[in-house]
Tab-separated table of C-alpha atoms and ligand atoms in Angstrom:
chain	number	residue	atom	x	y	z
F	1	MET	CA	-14.578	26.383	2.900
F	2	ILE	CA	-13.959	25.961	6.597
F	3	ASP	CA	-16.997	25.552	8.822
F	4	LYS	CA	-16.900	28.746	10.885
F	5	LYS	CA	-19.157	27.277	13.554
F	6	ILE	CA	-16.494	24.710	14.421
F	7	THR	CA	-13.581	27.130	14.242
F	8	SER	CA	-15.244	29.567	16.625
F	9	LYS	CA	-16.098	26.700	18.993
F	10	ILE	CA	-12.426	25.693	18.899
F	11	LEU	CA	-11.284	29.216	19.737
F	12	LYS	CA	-13.836	29.395	22.549
F	13	GLU	CA	-12.563	26.109	24.043
F	14	ILE	CA	-8.990	27.391	23.843
F	15	LYS	CA	-9.934	30.626	25.608
F	16	LEU	CA	-11.715	28.694	28.361
F	17	SER	CA	-8.685	26.472	28.982
F	18	GLU	CA	-5.678	27.187	31.169
F	19	ASN	CA	-3.411	24.152	30.678
F	20	ILE	CA	-3.211	22.769	27.154
F	21	LEU	CA	-1.482	19.618	25.905
F	22	LEU	CA	-0.036	19.061	22.414
F	23	HIS	CA	1.826	16.005	21.140
F	24	LEU	CA	3.904	14.672	18.248
F	25	HIS	CA	2.689	11.539	16.513
F	26	PRO	CA	4.878	8.399	16.371
F	27	SER	CA	7.759	8.933	13.884
F	28	PRO	CA	6.950	12.640	13.826
F	29	ASP	CA	7.242	14.368	10.469
F	30	PRO	CA	7.770	18.096	9.877
F	31	ASP	CA	3.996	18.648	9.706
F	32	SER	CA	3.509	17.150	13.162
F	33	ILE	CA	6.431	19.086	14.645
F	34	GLY	CA	5.852	22.384	12.841
F	35	SER	CA	2.125	22.403	13.590
F	36	ALA	CA	2.637	21.710	17.297
F	37	LEU	CA	5.311	24.414	17.651
F	38	ALA	CA	3.341	27.021	15.687
F	39	LEU	CA	0.190	26.357	17.694
F	40	GLN	CA	2.178	26.481	20.921
F	41	GLU	CA	3.436	29.950	20.018
F	42	PHE	CA	-0.131	31.150	19.431
F	43	LEU	CA	-1.377	29.591	22.694
F	44	LEU	CA	1.493	31.185	24.636
F	45	SER	CA	0.510	34.569	23.197
F	46	LEU	CA	-2.884	34.024	24.864
F	47	ASP	CA	-1.056	33.368	28.190
F	48	LYS	CA	-1.945	29.668	28.198
F	49	LYS	CA	0.287	27.064	29.793
F	50	VAL	CA	1.344	24.698	27.027
F	51	THR	CA	2.997	21.287	27.165
F	52	ILE	CA	4.198	19.550	24.004
F	53	ILE	CA	5.149	15.919	24.509
F	54	ALA	CA	7.406	14.152	21.997
F	55	GLY	CA	5.268	11.009	22.223
F	56	ASP	CA	6.598	7.563	21.339
F	57	SER	CA	9.609	8.557	19.241
F	58	LYS	CA	12.831	9.664	20.849
F	59	ASP	CA	14.217	10.468	17.415
F	60	LYS	CA	15.324	14.087	17.153
F	61	ASN	CA	17.099	13.852	13.786
F	62	HIS	CA	15.219	16.349	11.704
F	63	LEU	CA	14.086	18.523	14.566
F	64	GLU	CA	16.944	20.981	15.026
F	65	ILE	CA	15.805	23.330	12.290
F	66	PHE	CA	12.536	24.054	14.119
F	67	PRO	CA	12.488	27.109	16.416
F	68	ASN	CA	11.880	26.320	20.102
F	69	VAL	CA	12.208	22.602	19.526
F	70	LYS	CA	13.838	22.290	22.958
F	71	SER	CA	10.501	23.094	24.574
F	72	ILE	CA	9.220	19.633	23.523
F	73	LYS	CA	9.236	17.249	26.497
F	74	ALA	CA	10.667	13.751	25.969
F	75	LYS	CA	7.577	12.011	27.328
F	76	ASN	CA	4.873	9.782	25.909
F	77	ILE	CA	1.192	10.154	26.741
F	78	PHE	CA	1.269	7.459	29.450
F	79	GLU	CA	4.007	9.400	31.247
F	80	THR	CA	1.829	12.519	31.222
F	81	ASP	CA	-0.500	13.374	34.117
F	82	LEU	CA	-3.692	14.436	32.364
F	83	SER	CA	-5.527	15.354	35.565
F	84	LYS	CA	-3.890	18.800	35.646
F	85	LEU	CA	-4.693	19.580	32.019
F	86	ASP	CA	-7.883	21.137	30.615
F	87	LEU	CA	-7.552	20.467	26.924
F	88	PHE	CA	-5.694	18.199	24.507
F	89	ILE	CA	-5.371	19.586	20.975
F	90	ILE	CA	-4.550	16.591	18.810
F	91	LEU	CA	-2.804	17.558	15.582
F	92	ASP	CA	-2.060	15.584	12.404
F	93	SER	CA	-3.360	12.317	13.906
F	94	SER	CA	-6.096	10.241	12.308
F	95	GLU	CA	-6.771	7.994	15.297
F	96	PRO	CA	-5.744	7.417	18.932
F	97	SER	CA	-2.896	5.085	17.908
F	98	GLN	CA	-1.260	8.189	16.411
F	99	ILE	CA	-1.005	9.533	19.941
F	100	SER	CA	0.779	6.423	21.126
F	101	LYS	CA	1.181	2.833	20.094
F	102	LEU	CA	2.593	1.873	23.489
F	103	GLY	CA	-0.773	1.152	25.097
F	104	ASP	CA	-4.482	1.880	24.931
F	105	SER	CA	-4.249	5.615	24.286
F	106	GLN	CA	-7.958	5.897	23.472
F	107	LYS	CA	-8.806	4.772	26.990
F	108	TYR	CA	-6.050	6.877	28.576
F	109	ILE	CA	-7.334	10.113	26.999
F	110	ALA	CA	-11.028	9.288	27.498
F	111	ASN	CA	-11.637	11.917	30.203
F	112	ILE	CA	-9.760	14.927	28.872
F	113	LYS	CA	-11.453	17.383	26.482
F	114	LYS	CA	-10.131	16.784	22.975
F	115	ILE	CA	-9.944	18.890	19.830
F	116	VAL	CA	-8.786	17.066	16.699
F	117	ILE	CA	-7.295	19.135	13.848
F	118	ASP	CA	-6.178	17.026	10.915
F	119	HIS	CA	-6.043	16.593	7.133
F	120	HIS	CA	-5.999	12.785	6.829
F	121	PRO	CA	-9.099	11.474	5.003
F	122	THR	CA	-8.992	8.378	7.211
F	123	ASN	CA	-9.532	10.463	10.374
F	124	LYS	CA	-11.862	8.782	12.855
F	125	ASN	CA	-13.220	12.070	14.304
F	126	PHE	CA	-12.392	10.934	17.816
F	127	GLY	CA	-12.338	14.387	19.412
F	128	ASP	CA	-15.078	16.345	21.164
F	129	LEU	CA	-14.537	18.868	18.377
F	130	ASN	CA	-13.133	17.739	15.045
F	131	LEU	CA	-11.753	19.938	12.288
F	132	VAL	CA	-10.811	17.431	9.587
F	133	LEU	CA	-10.107	18.918	6.152
F	134	PRO	CA	-8.806	16.275	3.731
F	135	LYS	CA	-8.390	18.752	0.858
F	136	HIS	CA	-5.780	20.647	2.829
F	137	THR	CA	-2.223	19.493	2.139
F	138	SER	CA	-1.224	19.450	5.760
F	139	THR	CA	-2.211	20.260	9.308
F	140	ALA	CA	0.108	23.270	9.017
F	141	GLU	CA	-2.018	24.580	6.153
F	142	ILE	CA	-5.170	24.207	8.272
F	143	LEU	CA	-3.484	26.153	11.088
F	144	PHE	CA	-2.528	28.848	8.569
F	145	ASP	CA	-6.218	29.248	7.722
F	146	LEU	CA	-7.254	29.204	11.384
F	147	PHE	CA	-4.693	31.864	12.290
F	148	ASN	CA	-5.908	33.949	9.377
F	149	LEU	CA	-9.515	33.558	10.474
F	150	TRP	CA	-8.653	34.425	14.063
F	151	LYS	CA	-6.480	37.383	12.925
F	152	VAL	CA	-3.406	35.981	14.645
F	153	LYS	CA	-0.128	37.786	13.987
F	154	ILE	CA	2.221	35.267	12.344
F	155	THR	CA	5.687	35.546	13.894
F	156	THR	CA	8.899	34.505	12.136
F	157	ASN	CA	9.024	31.296	14.181
F	158	MET	CA	5.431	30.425	13.344
F	159	ALA	CA	6.095	31.133	9.663
F	160	ILE	CA	9.104	28.776	9.565
F	161	CYS	CA	7.125	26.031	11.322
F	162	LEU	CA	4.069	26.306	9.065
F	163	PHE	CA	6.142	26.689	5.893
F	164	LEU	CA	8.136	23.529	6.624
F	165	GLY	CA	4.949	21.625	7.506
F	166	ILE	CA	3.288	22.498	4.199
F	167	TYR	CA	6.493	22.114	2.193
F	168	SER	CA	7.159	18.693	3.635
F	169	ASP	CA	3.625	17.254	3.380
F	170	THR	CA	3.501	18.328	-0.279
F	171	GLY	CA	6.895	16.708	-0.926
F	172	GLY	CA	8.331	20.115	-1.752
F	173	PHE	CA	5.263	21.038	-3.864
F	174	SER	CA	5.612	17.901	-5.962
F	175	ASN	CA	3.171	15.484	-4.328
F	176	LEU	CA	-0.185	15.109	-6.044
F	177	ASN	CA	-1.919	16.813	-3.110
F	178	THR	CA	-0.180	20.125	-3.886
F	179	THR	CA	-2.587	22.945	-4.677
F	180	PRO	CA	-2.079	26.509	-5.914
F	181	GLN	CA	-3.517	27.681	-2.569
F	182	SER	CA	-0.890	25.759	-0.583
F	183	ILE	CA	1.895	27.396	-2.613
F	184	TYR	CA	0.219	30.797	-2.257
F	185	LYS	CA	0.020	30.366	1.524
F	186	CYS	CA	3.726	29.467	1.599
F	187	SER	CA	4.536	32.619	-0.368
F	188	ILE	CA	2.788	34.660	2.324
F	189	LEU	CA	4.685	32.768	5.043
F	190	ALA	CA	7.956	33.278	3.130
F	191	LYS	CA	7.620	37.050	3.578
F	192	ASN	CA	8.014	36.464	7.325
F	193	ILE	CA	11.157	34.311	7.023
F	194	ASN	CA	14.413	36.281	6.841
F	195	ASN	CA	16.768	33.731	5.417
F	196	LEU	CA	14.508	31.305	3.601
F	197	PRO	CA	17.184	29.784	1.315
F	198	ARG	CA	19.349	28.998	4.352
F	199	VAL	CA	16.397	27.443	6.207
F	200	MET	CA	15.511	25.374	3.145
F	201	PHE	CA	19.104	24.302	2.529
F	202	GLU	CA	19.479	23.062	6.101
F	203	PHE	CA	16.069	21.410	5.971
F	204	ARG	CA	16.707	19.526	2.729
F	205	ASN	CA	20.278	18.487	3.482
F	206	ASN	CA	20.223	17.163	6.995
F	207	SER	CA	20.471	13.374	6.723
F	208	SER	CA	22.587	11.597	9.289
F	209	ALA	CA	25.237	9.089	8.239
F	210	GLN	CA	23.062	6.415	9.898
F	211	GLU	CA	20.109	7.336	7.699
F	212	LEU	CA	22.200	7.004	4.550
F	213	LYS	CA	23.543	3.656	5.767
F	214	PHE	CA	19.934	2.565	6.218
F	215	ILE	CA	19.103	3.663	2.650
F	216	LYS	CA	22.004	1.539	1.397
F	217	LEU	CA	20.635	-1.447	3.347
F	218	GLY	CA	17.201	-0.730	1.882
F	219	LEU	CA	18.514	-0.761	-1.677
F	220	VAL	CA	20.341	-4.040	-1.057
F	221	ASN	CA	17.174	-5.623	0.366
F	222	ASN	CA	14.875	-4.361	-2.370
F	223	ASN	CA	12.466	-6.828	-4.004
F	224	ILE	CA	11.276	-5.843	-7.470
F	225	LEU	CA	7.922	-7.448	-8.160
F	226	PHE	CA	4.812	-7.319	-10.369
F	227	ASN	CA	6.641	-6.892	-13.678
F	228	ASN	CA	8.957	-4.178	-12.436
F	229	LYS	CA	6.034	-2.067	-11.114
F	230	VAL	CA	6.366	-2.638	-7.354
F	231	ALA	CA	9.427	-2.325	-5.132
F	232	ILE	CA	9.346	-3.618	-1.588
F	233	SER	CA	12.376	-3.162	0.582
F	234	ALA	CA	12.048	-5.599	3.463
F	235	ILE	CA	14.388	-5.151	6.404
F	236	THR	CA	14.442	-7.343	9.493
F	237	LEU	CA	15.626	-6.589	13.010
F	238	LYS	CA	18.499	-8.952	12.318
F	239	ASP	CA	19.546	-6.883	9.273
F	240	LEU	CA	19.463	-3.731	11.394
F	241	LYS	CA	21.564	-5.316	14.147
F	242	LYS	CA	24.080	-6.729	11.689
F	243	ASN	CA	24.574	-3.215	10.324
F	244	ASN	CA	24.721	-1.528	13.727
F	245	LEU	CA	21.571	0.455	13.009
F	246	ASP	CA	19.153	1.151	15.799
F	247	VAL	CA	15.455	1.621	15.135
F	248	GLU	CA	15.457	5.201	16.400
F	249	SER	CA	18.104	6.346	13.924
F	250	ILE	CA	16.494	5.087	10.712
F	251	ASN	CA	13.998	6.860	8.462
F	252	LYS	CA	11.485	4.592	6.701
F	253	VAL	CA	9.817	7.451	4.844
F	254	GLN	CA	13.147	8.509	3.381
F	255	LEU	CA	13.601	4.942	2.109
F	256	SER	CA	10.158	4.589	0.485
F	257	GLU	CA	10.616	8.016	-1.113
F	258	THR	CA	14.108	7.192	-2.348
F	259	LEU	CA	12.673	4.098	-4.059
F	260	ARG	CA	9.922	6.233	-5.604
F	261	LYS	CA	12.581	8.180	-7.503
F	262	CYS	CA	12.660	5.272	-9.974
F	263	LYS	CA	10.163	6.076	-12.720
F	264	ASP	CA	9.274	2.414	-13.263
F	265	TRP	CA	8.201	1.512	-9.741
F	266	GLN	CA	4.585	2.605	-9.302
F	267	ILE	CA	4.333	1.423	-5.698
F	268	THR	CA	7.280	1.551	-3.315
F	269	ILE	CA	7.249	0.199	0.197
F	270	ALA	CA	9.725	0.188	3.040
F	271	MET	CA	8.801	-2.651	5.374
F	272	VAL	CA	10.903	-2.632	8.507
F	273	GLU	CA	10.732	-5.005	11.451
F	274	THR	CA	11.052	-2.425	14.223
F	275	LYS	CA	10.227	-4.856	17.040
F	276	SER	CA	10.203	-8.639	16.910
F	277	ASN	CA	7.447	-9.686	14.446
F	278	TYR	CA	6.226	-6.078	14.218
F	279	ASN	CA	6.678	-4.812	10.676
F	280	THR	CA	5.984	-1.140	10.017
F	281	LEU	CA	5.223	-0.061	6.476
F	282	SER	CA	5.923	3.243	4.804
F	283	MET	CA	4.222	3.205	1.398
F	284	ARG	CA	4.373	5.550	-1.562
F	285	SER	CA	2.804	5.431	-5.003
F	286	ARG	CA	3.541	7.478	-8.100
F	287	ASN	CA	-0.098	7.639	-9.148
F	288	GLU	CA	-3.434	8.031	-7.369
F	289	LYS	CA	-4.808	5.052	-9.285
F	290	TYR	CA	-2.729	2.936	-6.917
F	291	ASP	CA	-4.653	4.091	-3.857
F	292	LEU	CA	-2.562	2.973	-0.897
F	293	THR	CA	-5.315	3.547	1.660
F	294	LYS	CA	-6.770	0.279	0.280
F	295	ILE	CA	-3.695	-1.590	1.500
F	296	ALA	CA	-3.381	0.460	4.678
F	297	LYS	CA	-6.951	-0.453	5.693
F	298	ARG	CA	-6.094	-4.146	5.550
F	299	PHE	CA	-3.201	-3.695	7.956
F	300	SER	CA	-4.511	-1.322	10.631
F	301	GLY	CA	-2.970	1.671	8.897
F	302	GLY	CA	-4.026	4.940	7.362
F	303	GLY	CA	-2.941	7.898	5.309
F	304	HIS	CA	-3.467	9.213	1.829
F	305	LYS	CA	-3.800	7.721	-1.666
F	306	VAL	CA	-0.153	8.185	-2.567
F	307	ALA	CA	1.392	8.107	0.913
F	308	ALA	CA	0.277	5.735	3.646
F	309	GLY	CA	1.533	3.778	6.608
F	310	ALA	CA	0.559	0.446	8.135
F	311	LEU	CA	1.653	-2.369	10.398
F	312	ILE	CA	1.827	-6.141	9.930
F	313	GLU	CA	2.252	-8.240	13.052
F	314	ALA	CA	3.848	-11.449	11.767
F	315	SER	CA	7.283	-12.823	11.038
F	316	PRO	CA	8.988	-10.703	8.351
F	317	LYS	CA	8.709	-13.568	5.875
F	318	GLU	CA	5.002	-14.022	6.534
F	319	ALA	CA	4.464	-10.228	6.499
F	320	LEU	CA	6.031	-9.956	3.046
F	321	LYS	CA	3.768	-12.763	1.828
F	322	GLN	CA	0.665	-11.033	3.237
F	323	LEU	CA	1.715	-7.710	1.758
F	324	ILE	CA	2.251	-9.154	-1.724
F	325	ALA	CA	-1.129	-10.930	-1.513
F	326	ALA	CA	-2.817	-7.656	-0.500
F	327	ILE	CA	-1.250	-5.747	-3.419
F	328	HIS	CA	-2.377	-8.527	-5.747
F	329	LYS	CA	-5.925	-8.285	-4.429
F	330	CYS	CA	-6.141	-4.467	-4.369
F	331	PHE	CA	-4.574	-3.915	-7.792
F	332	PRO	CA	-5.257	-6.920	-10.050
F	333	GLU	CA	-4.237	-4.774	-13.037
F	334	LEU	CA	-0.603	-5.171	-11.925
F	335	GLY	CA	-0.733	-8.825	-12.941
F	336	GLU	CA	1.038	-11.661	-11.163
F	337	PRO	CA	3.591	-10.911	-8.419
S	1	LIG	MN1	0.436	15.838	7.956
């Protein structure tokens, strides 16, 4: 159950505010984008001034399907003047580094009023008000409940945004976090979407040629370890350059999830050197018993048991070594690397 004291405090703060900021987290996923756009639509209906900033990522690949996506400003938090804003509603972000990794975002947002709404169990509760519900599949699902509680009329645009957020964070209702309630909520949203099959078709089949080229590179660079139970695809900046791939056009999540299609590989990881000696990890596991938050915690990351992200600052070779050692330590039952 949602704590009604917090939700009414959140609504009160919103009503007291004039200028409200929303953001997308680095490498924004459909939950980040859909939640921000759906909340914006609600805030606009209350005559608030709303700014959504795109944050660190310039990548717009999977954005086109979202209604009003053009309203998102191509700015990061450090390019945003917070002095004219009353409230920052921080969605789908477990800690300040999910606002920006380009500087000390915690310090930069210290003086603005903050509401955190999130479903990551690793959330650091860094807002003035925090609504963190780890049993919800997605931030979009939390917003669905809030809108319901506040008797907000769900428009077609809001329905598409929330549907895609829930659908995507549940891996199309196939991730282990999927609940009957999340599917039920989507069925209610579906009633507000005219051409759902078309929306879903475009959403599921929208890879760029660059993304597929990156998947090919990932499969070529795949290391199969721990008795065929772990797959780590390690890609360096050099590999990317050699293949004319730029960091903004690749999709690490798509790679780790493509690897997870293999029924043998219990843990799959895409490790990509996105800046020199800066290796970002997208991790997936097929089973909750391989709890990836254990690995994420060792490498300043976060996320969920079966889907997590992290960062290793070292040469790619050294990073791979550290990663294998961490897997060995966290899951001794996998045996030797
Ligand atoms: Mn999410």
